[in-house]
Short mmCIF file of C-alpha atoms in Angstrom, two decimals:
data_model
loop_
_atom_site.label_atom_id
_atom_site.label_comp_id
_atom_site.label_asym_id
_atom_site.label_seq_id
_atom_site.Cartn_x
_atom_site.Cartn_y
_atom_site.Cartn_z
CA UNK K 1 247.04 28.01 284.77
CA UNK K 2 247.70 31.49 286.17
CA UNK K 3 244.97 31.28 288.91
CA UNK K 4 246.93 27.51 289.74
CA UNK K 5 250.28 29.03 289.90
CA UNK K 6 249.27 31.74 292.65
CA UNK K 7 246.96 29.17 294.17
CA UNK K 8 248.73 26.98 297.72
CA UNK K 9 248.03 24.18 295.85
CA UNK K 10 250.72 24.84 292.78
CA UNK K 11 253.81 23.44 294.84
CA UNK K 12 251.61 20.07 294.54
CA UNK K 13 251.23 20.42 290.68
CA UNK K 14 248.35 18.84 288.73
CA UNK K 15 249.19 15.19 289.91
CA UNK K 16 249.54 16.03 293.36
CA UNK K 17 245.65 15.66 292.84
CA UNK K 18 245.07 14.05 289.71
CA UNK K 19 247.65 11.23 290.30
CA UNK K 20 245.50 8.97 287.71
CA UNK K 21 246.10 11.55 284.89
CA UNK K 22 249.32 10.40 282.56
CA UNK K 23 250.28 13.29 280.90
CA UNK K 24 251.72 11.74 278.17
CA UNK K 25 248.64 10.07 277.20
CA UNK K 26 246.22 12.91 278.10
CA UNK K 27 242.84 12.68 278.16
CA UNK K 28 242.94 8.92 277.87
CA UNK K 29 240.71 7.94 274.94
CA UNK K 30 238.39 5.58 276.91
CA UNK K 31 237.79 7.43 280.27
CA UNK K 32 234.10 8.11 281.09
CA UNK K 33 232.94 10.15 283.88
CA UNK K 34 229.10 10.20 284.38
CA UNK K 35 228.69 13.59 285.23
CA UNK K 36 230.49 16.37 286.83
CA UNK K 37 228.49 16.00 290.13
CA UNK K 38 229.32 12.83 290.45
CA UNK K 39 233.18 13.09 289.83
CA UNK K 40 233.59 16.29 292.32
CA UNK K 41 232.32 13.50 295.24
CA UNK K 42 234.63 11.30 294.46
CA UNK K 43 237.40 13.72 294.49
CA UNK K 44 236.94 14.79 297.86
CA UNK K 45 238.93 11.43 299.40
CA UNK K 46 241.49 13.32 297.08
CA UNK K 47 240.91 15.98 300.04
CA UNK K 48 240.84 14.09 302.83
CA UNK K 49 244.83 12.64 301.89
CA UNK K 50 246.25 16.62 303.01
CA UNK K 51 243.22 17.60 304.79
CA UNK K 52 241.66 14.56 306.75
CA UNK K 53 241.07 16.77 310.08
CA UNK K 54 238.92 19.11 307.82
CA UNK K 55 237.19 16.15 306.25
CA UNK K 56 235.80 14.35 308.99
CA UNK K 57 234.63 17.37 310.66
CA UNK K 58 233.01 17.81 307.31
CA UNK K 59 231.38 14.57 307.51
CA UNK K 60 229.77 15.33 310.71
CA UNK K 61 228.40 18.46 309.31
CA UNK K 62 224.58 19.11 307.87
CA UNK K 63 226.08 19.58 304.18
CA UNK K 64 227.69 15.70 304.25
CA UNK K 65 224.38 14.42 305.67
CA UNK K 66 221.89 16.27 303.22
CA UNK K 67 225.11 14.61 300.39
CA UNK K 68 224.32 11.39 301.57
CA UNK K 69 220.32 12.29 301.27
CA UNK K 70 221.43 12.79 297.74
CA UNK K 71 220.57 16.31 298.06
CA UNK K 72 222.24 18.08 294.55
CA UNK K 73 222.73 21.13 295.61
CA UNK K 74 224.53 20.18 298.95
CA UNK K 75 228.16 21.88 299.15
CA UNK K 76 231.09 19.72 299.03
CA UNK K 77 234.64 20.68 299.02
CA UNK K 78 235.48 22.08 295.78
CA UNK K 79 232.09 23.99 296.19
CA UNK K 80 233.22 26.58 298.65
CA UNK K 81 237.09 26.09 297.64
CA UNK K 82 237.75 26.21 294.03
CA UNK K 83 240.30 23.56 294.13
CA UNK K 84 242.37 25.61 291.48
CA UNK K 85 242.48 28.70 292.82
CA UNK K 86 242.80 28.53 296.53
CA UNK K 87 244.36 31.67 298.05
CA UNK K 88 245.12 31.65 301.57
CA UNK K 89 243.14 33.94 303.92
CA UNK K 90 240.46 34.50 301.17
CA UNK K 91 237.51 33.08 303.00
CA UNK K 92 238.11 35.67 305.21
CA UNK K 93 236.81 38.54 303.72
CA UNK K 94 233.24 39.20 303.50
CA UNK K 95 233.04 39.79 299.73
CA UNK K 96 234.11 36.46 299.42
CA UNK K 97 232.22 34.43 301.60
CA UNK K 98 231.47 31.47 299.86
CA UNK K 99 228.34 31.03 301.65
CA UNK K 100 226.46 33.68 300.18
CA UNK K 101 226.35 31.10 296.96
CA UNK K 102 224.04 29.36 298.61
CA UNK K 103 222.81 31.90 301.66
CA UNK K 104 222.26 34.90 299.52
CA UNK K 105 219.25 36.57 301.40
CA UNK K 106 220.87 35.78 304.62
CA UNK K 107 223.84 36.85 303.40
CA UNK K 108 222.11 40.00 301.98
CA UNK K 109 220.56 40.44 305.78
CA UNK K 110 223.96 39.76 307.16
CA UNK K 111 225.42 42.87 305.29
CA UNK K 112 223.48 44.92 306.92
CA UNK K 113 223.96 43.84 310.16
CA UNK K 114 226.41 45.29 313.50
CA UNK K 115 228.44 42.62 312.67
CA UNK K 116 229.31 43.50 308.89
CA UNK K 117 229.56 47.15 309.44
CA UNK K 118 232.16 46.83 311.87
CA UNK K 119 233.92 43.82 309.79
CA UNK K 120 233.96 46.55 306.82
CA UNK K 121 234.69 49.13 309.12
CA UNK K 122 238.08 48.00 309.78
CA UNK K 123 239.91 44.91 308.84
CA UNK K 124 241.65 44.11 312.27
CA UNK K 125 237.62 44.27 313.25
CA UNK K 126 237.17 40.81 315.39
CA UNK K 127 233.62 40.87 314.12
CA UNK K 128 232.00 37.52 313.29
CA UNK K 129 231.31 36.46 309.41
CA UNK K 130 229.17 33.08 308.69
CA UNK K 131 232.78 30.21 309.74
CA UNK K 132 232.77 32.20 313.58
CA UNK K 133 229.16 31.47 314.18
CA UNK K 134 228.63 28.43 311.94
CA UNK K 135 232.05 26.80 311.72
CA UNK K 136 233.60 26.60 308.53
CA UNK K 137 233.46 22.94 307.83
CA UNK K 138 231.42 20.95 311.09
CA UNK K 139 228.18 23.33 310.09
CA UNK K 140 225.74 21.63 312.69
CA UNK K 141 221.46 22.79 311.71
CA UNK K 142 219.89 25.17 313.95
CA UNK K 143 217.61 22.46 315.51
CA UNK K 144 220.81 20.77 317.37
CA UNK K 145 222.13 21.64 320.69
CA UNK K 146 221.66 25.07 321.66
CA UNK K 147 221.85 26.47 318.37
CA UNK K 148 223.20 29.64 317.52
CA UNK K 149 222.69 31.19 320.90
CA UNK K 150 225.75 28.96 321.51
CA UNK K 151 228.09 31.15 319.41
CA UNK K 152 226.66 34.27 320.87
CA UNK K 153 227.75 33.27 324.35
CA UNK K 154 231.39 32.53 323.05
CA UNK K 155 231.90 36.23 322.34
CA UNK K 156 229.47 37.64 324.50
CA UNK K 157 230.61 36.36 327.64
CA UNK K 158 228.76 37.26 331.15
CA UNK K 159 225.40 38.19 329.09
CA UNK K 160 223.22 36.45 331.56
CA UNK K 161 224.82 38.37 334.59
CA UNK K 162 223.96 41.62 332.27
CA UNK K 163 220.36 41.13 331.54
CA UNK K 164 219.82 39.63 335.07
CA UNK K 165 220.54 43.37 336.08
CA UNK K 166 217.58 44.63 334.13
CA UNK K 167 215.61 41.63 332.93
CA UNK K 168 213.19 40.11 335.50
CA UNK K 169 214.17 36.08 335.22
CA UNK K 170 216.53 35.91 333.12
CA UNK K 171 217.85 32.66 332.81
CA UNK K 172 214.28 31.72 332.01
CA UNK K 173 214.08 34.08 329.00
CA UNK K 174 217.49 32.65 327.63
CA UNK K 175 215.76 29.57 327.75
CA UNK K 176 212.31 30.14 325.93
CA UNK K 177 213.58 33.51 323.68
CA UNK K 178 216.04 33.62 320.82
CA UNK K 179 219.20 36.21 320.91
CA UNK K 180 217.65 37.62 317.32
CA UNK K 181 213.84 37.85 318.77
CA UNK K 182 215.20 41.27 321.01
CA UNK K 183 218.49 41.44 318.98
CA UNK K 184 217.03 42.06 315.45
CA UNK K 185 214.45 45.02 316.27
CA UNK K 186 212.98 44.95 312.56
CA UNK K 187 212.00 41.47 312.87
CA UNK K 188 208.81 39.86 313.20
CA UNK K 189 208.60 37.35 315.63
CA UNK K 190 206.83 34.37 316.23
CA UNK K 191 206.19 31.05 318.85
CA UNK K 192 208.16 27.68 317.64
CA UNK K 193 206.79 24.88 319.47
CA UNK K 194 209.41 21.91 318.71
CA UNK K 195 208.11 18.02 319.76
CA UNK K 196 211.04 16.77 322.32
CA UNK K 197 211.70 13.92 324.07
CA UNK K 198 211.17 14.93 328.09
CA UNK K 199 214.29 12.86 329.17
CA UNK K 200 217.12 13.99 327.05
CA UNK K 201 215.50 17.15 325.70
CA UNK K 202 216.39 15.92 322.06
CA UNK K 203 213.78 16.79 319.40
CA UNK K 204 211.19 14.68 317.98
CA UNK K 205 212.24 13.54 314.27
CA UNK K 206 209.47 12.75 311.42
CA UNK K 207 210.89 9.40 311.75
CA UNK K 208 210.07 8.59 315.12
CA UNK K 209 206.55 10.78 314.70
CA UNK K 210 205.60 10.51 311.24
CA UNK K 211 204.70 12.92 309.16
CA UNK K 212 201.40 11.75 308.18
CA UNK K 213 200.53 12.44 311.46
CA UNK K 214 200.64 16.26 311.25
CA UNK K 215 200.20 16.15 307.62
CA UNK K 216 196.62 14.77 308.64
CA UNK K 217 196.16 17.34 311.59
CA UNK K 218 196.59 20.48 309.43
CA UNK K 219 192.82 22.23 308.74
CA UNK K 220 191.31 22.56 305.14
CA UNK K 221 190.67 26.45 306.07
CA UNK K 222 194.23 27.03 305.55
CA UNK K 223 195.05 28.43 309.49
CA UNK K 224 197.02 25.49 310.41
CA UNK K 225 197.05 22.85 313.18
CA UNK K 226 194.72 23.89 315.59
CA UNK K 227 194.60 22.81 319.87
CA UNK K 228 192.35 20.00 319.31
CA UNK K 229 194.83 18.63 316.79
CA UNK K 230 198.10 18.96 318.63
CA UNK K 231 196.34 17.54 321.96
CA UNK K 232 195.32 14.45 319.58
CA UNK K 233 199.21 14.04 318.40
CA UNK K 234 200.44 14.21 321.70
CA UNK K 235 198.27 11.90 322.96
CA UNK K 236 198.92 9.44 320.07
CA UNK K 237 202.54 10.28 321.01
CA UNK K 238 202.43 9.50 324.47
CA UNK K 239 199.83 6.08 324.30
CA UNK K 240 200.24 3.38 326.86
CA UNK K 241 203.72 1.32 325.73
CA UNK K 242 204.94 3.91 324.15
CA UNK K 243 208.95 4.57 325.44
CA UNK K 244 209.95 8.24 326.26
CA UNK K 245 207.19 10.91 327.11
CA UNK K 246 206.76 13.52 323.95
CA UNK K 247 206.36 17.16 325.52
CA UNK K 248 206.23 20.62 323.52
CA UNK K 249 209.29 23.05 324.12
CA UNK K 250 208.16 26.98 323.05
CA UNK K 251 210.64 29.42 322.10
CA UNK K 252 210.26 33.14 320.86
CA UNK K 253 211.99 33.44 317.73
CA UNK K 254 212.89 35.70 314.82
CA UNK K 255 210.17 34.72 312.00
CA UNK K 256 213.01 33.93 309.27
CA UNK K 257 216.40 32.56 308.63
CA UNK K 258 217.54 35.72 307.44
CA UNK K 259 215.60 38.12 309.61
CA UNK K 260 217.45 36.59 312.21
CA UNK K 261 221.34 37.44 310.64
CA UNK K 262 219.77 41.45 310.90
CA UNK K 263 221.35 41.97 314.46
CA UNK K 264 221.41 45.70 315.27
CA UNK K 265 223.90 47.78 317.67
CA UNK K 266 222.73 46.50 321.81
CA UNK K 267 221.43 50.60 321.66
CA UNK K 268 218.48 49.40 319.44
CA UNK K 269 217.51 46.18 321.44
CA UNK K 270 214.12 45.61 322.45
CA UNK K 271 214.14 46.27 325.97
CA UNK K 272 210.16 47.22 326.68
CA UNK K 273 208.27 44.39 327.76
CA UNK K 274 204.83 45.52 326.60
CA UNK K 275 206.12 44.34 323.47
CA UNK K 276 205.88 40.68 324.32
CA UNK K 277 203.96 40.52 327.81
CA UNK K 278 200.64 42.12 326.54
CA UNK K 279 197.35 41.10 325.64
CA UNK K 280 197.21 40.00 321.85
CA UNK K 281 200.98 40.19 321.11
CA UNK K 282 201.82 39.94 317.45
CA UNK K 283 204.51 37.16 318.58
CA UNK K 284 201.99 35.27 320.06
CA UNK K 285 199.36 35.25 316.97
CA UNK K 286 202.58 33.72 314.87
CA UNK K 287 202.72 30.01 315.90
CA UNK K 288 204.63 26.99 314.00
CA UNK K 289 205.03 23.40 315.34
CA UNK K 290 208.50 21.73 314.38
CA UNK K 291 209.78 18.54 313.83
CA UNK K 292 213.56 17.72 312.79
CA UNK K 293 214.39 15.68 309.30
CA UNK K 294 216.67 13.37 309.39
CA UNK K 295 219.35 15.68 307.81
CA UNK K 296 219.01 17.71 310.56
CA UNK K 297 217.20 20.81 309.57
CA UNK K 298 213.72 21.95 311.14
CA UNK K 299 210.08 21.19 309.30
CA UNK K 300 207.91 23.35 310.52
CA UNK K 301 203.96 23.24 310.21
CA UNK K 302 201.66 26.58 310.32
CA UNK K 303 199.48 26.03 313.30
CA UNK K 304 196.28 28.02 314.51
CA UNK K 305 197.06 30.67 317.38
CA UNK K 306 194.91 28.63 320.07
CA UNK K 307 197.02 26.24 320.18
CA UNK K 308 198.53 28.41 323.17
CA UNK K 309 195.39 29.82 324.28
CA UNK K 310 192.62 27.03 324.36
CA UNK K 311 191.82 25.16 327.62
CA UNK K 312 193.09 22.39 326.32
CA UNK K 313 196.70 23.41 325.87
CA UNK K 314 197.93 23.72 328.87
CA UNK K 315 199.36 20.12 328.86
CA UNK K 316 200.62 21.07 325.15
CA UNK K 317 202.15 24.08 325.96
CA UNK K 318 203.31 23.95 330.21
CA UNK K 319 206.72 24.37 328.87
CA UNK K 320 206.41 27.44 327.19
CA UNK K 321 203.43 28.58 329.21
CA UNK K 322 204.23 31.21 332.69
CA UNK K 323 201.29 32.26 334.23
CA UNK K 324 200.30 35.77 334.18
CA UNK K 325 203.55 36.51 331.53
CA UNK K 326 202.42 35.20 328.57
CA UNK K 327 199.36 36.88 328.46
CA UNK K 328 196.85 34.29 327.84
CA UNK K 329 193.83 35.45 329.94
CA UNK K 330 192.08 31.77 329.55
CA UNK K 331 194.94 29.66 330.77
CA UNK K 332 195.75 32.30 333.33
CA UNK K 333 192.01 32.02 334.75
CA UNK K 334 192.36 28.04 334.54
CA UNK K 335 195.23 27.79 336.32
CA UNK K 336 194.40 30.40 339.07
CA UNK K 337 191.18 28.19 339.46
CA UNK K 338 193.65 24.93 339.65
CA UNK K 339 195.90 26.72 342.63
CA UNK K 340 192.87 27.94 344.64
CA UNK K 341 191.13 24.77 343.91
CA UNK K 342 194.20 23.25 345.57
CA UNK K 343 194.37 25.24 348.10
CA UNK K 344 191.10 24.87 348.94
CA UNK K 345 191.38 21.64 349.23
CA UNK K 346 194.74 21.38 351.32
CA UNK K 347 192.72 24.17 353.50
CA UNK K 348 189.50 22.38 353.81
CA UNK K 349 191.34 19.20 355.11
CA UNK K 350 193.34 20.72 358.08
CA UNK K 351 190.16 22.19 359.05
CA UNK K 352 188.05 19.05 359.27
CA UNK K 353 191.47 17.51 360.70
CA UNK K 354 190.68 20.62 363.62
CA UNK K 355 187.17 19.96 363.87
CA UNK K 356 187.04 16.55 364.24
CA UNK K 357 190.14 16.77 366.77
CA UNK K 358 188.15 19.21 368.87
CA UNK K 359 184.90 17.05 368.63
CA UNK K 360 187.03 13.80 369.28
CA UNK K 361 188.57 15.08 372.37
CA UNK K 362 184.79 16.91 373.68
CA UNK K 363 183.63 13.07 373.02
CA UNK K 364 186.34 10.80 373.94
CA UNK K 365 187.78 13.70 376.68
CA UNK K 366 184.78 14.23 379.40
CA UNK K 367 185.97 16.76 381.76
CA UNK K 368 188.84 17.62 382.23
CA UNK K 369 190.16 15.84 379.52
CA UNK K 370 190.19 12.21 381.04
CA UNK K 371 188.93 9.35 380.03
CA UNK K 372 185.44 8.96 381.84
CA UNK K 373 181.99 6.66 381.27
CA UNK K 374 178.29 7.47 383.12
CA UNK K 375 176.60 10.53 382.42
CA UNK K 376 178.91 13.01 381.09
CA UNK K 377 179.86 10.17 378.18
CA UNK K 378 175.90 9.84 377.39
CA UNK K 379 175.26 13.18 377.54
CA UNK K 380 178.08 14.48 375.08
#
C-alpha cells in the first residue's frame, strides 16, 4: 500500500485496474485463476485502456512475438513495470534498468562500457542506456533492418564522412563490419554469414529453408558446416522453380551479445588493419552461418573455416569476399586467374579480329587496295 500510494498509478486506485474486484465481497469465493502467468497476459488489455500507443508498439516488438511463441520467460508489461509501484523517471537510471533481469551479462558488459561511465559520471550525461539503443517498448531482434548500427548513426552523426578520412572504402566496411567488431577492442571477433534473399536483402528464415537442412550439413567431427556443405544448401536453395535467388551476406562481428555492449572510448578503437587484412586472421578462423526464427532472433550454426577459403566458395561467399583484402590466398589466385583468363580472351579476339582484317584486305585488296582478279588474286 505504501509503494501504491507514491506510485502514478494511486490517483487511479485499485479499481482503476481491477474494475472486476467488488470490494465488498473481496476475494470472491468462486474465482479461479490458472496461474499467475497466465493472469499477468490478460491484464495487459488492462494496459492498453491508458497506454494503447505503448501497447501496440509493444506488439510489434520481439518480446510480444516470442509471447505468442508461448515463450515463458518473455517480458510483458508488468514484467519491466511493477504495476504497483511505478515511479516516474525510474527506468531511467542505470541501477534500475529493468533489462538487466533478463540481460544480466550484457548488462554486466554494459557497465563497463564508455557509455555507462559517462551515464554514472554525471546525471545530465546524454549517454545511451538499453531504451536509446533498443527502444523501450518496439524492441526489434538484431537480425532486422540494420540492426544496432542503426542507433549508432542516430547519435553519431557524419561517422562515414569521419572514417572515409582515414579508412580506405569506407562505406564498404560499414556494410560488411559491425560498429562493436573495431568499437569493442577486447572482443573476439568472428565472420556471420546470414542466408538472404538477393532481391529485398531480407534474411532467409528456418521456415522458408528448413532446418533439417543444415541440421543434416553439420560434420560428426564437431568443426561445423564445412564448403562442400554450404555449396550443397545453396544449391538446393536456388534449384530450377525455385522463386527468389538465396545468396550469403558476410559481416565482421563481435563474437557475443555481450562482448558487443563493451564499447570503449574512440581513443582505444582498432584502427590497424593488419589486424583484419592479414594472412590467417583470428576473425577469419571464427565462422557461423545464420538463419532467422520466426520470432525474430538469429540461429546460428558453427561452420568449418573453409567455407571462405575453398575453391568452391566463391559463389557462397562473393558478397563478403574482396579480392586481395580478405586475405584468402586461394580465392585471390582463382580469381586473378578468372580476370586474366578474361582478359585473355577479350585480348586474343581483337587480335584475330586484326589479323584476319589485315589478311582479308591482302586477299580481297590486290594492290592498291582495289578490287582486282588475274594474277595478283591467284597469287595472294
Amino acid at each position: 500500500a505504501d509503494m501504491f500510494g507514491k506510485s502514478v498509478h494511486s490517483a487511479i486506485g485499485c479499481t482503476g485496474c481491477h474494475s472486476d474486484v467488488d470490494l465488498a465481497a473481496h476475494p470472491p469465493a468462486d474465482k479461479v485463476i490458472p496461474n499467475a502467468r497466465g493472469f499477468s497476459i490478460a491484464m495487459t488489455r488492462v494496459c492498453h485502456g491508458c497506454h494503447a500507443d505503448k501497447v501496440d508498439q509493444w506488439q510489434t516488438s520481439i518480446h510480444a512475438a516470442l509471447i505468442l511463441a508461448n515463450n515463458p520467460s518473455a517480458p510483458l508489461c508488468t514484467d519491466c513495470h511493477n504495476p504497483h509501484a511505478v515511479i516516474k523517471g525510474a527506468a531511467a537510471s542505470i541501477d534500475q534498468i529493468p533489462c538487466k533481469k533478463c540481460h544480466a551479462d550484457i548488462y554486466t558488459a554494459y557497465l563497463g562500457s564508455m557509455h555507462a561511465k559517462a551515464r554514472l559520471k554525471s546525471a545530465e550525461s546524454y549517454a545511451p542506456i538499453c531504451t536509446d539503443c533498443h527502444s523501450a517498448h518496439a524492441v526489434q531482434p538484431t537480425s532486422s533492418g540494420q540492426g544496432p548500427e542503426a542507433a549508432c548513426f542516430g547519435c553519431h552523426a557524419g561517422v562515414l564522412e569521419a572514417h572515409d578520412k582515414w579508412l580506405p572504402n569506407a562505406a564498404l566496411h560499414f556494410e560488411v563490419v559491425s560498429c562493436p567488431a573495431c568499437h569493442a577492442p577486447n572482443a573476439q571477433r568472428k565472420v556471420d554469414l546470414m542466408l538472404i534473399d538477393s532481391k529485398d536483402a531480407q534474411p532467409r528464415g528456418i521456415e522458408q529453408v528448413g532446418v533439417p537442412l543444415f541440421e543434416a550439413s553439420n560434420r560428426s567431427d564437431g568443426k561445423g558446416i564445412d564448403a562442400q556443405a554450404l555449396w550443397n544448401v545453396l544449391q538446393t536453395l536456388n534449384r530450377s522453380g525455385i522463386a527468389g535467388k538465396t545468396v550469403v551476406r558476410g559481416r565482421l562481428e563481435a563474437s557475443t551479445g555481450p562482448q558487443s555492449h563493451q564499447l570503449a572510448d574512440k581513443s582505444k578503437a582498432i584502427s590497424d588493419c593488419r589486424i583484419c587484412h592479414s594472412s590467417g586472421s583470428q576473425a577469419f578462423q571464427n565462422v557461423t552461418i545464420s538463419l532467422v526464427q520466426p520470432q525474430g532472433q538469429r540461429l546460428r550454426y558453427g561452420a568449418n573455416a573453409d567455407v571462405l577459403s575453398s575453391p568452391i566458395s566463391l559463389e557462397s561467399v562473393g558478397g563478403f569476399y574482396a579480392i586481395g583484402a580478405t586475405r584468402i590466398k586461394l580465392l585471390d589466385i582463382l580469381v586473378i586467374l578468372a580476370i586474366v583468363g578474361g582478359l585473355g580472351v577479350a585480348v586474343g579476339h581483337l587480335a584475330l579480329g586484326w589479323v584476319f582484317k589485315f589478311y582479308g584486305f591482302t586477299l580481297h585488296g590486290g594492290h592498291g587496295g582495289q578490287p582486282g582478279g588475274g594474277q595478283d588474286q591467284k597469287t595472294a
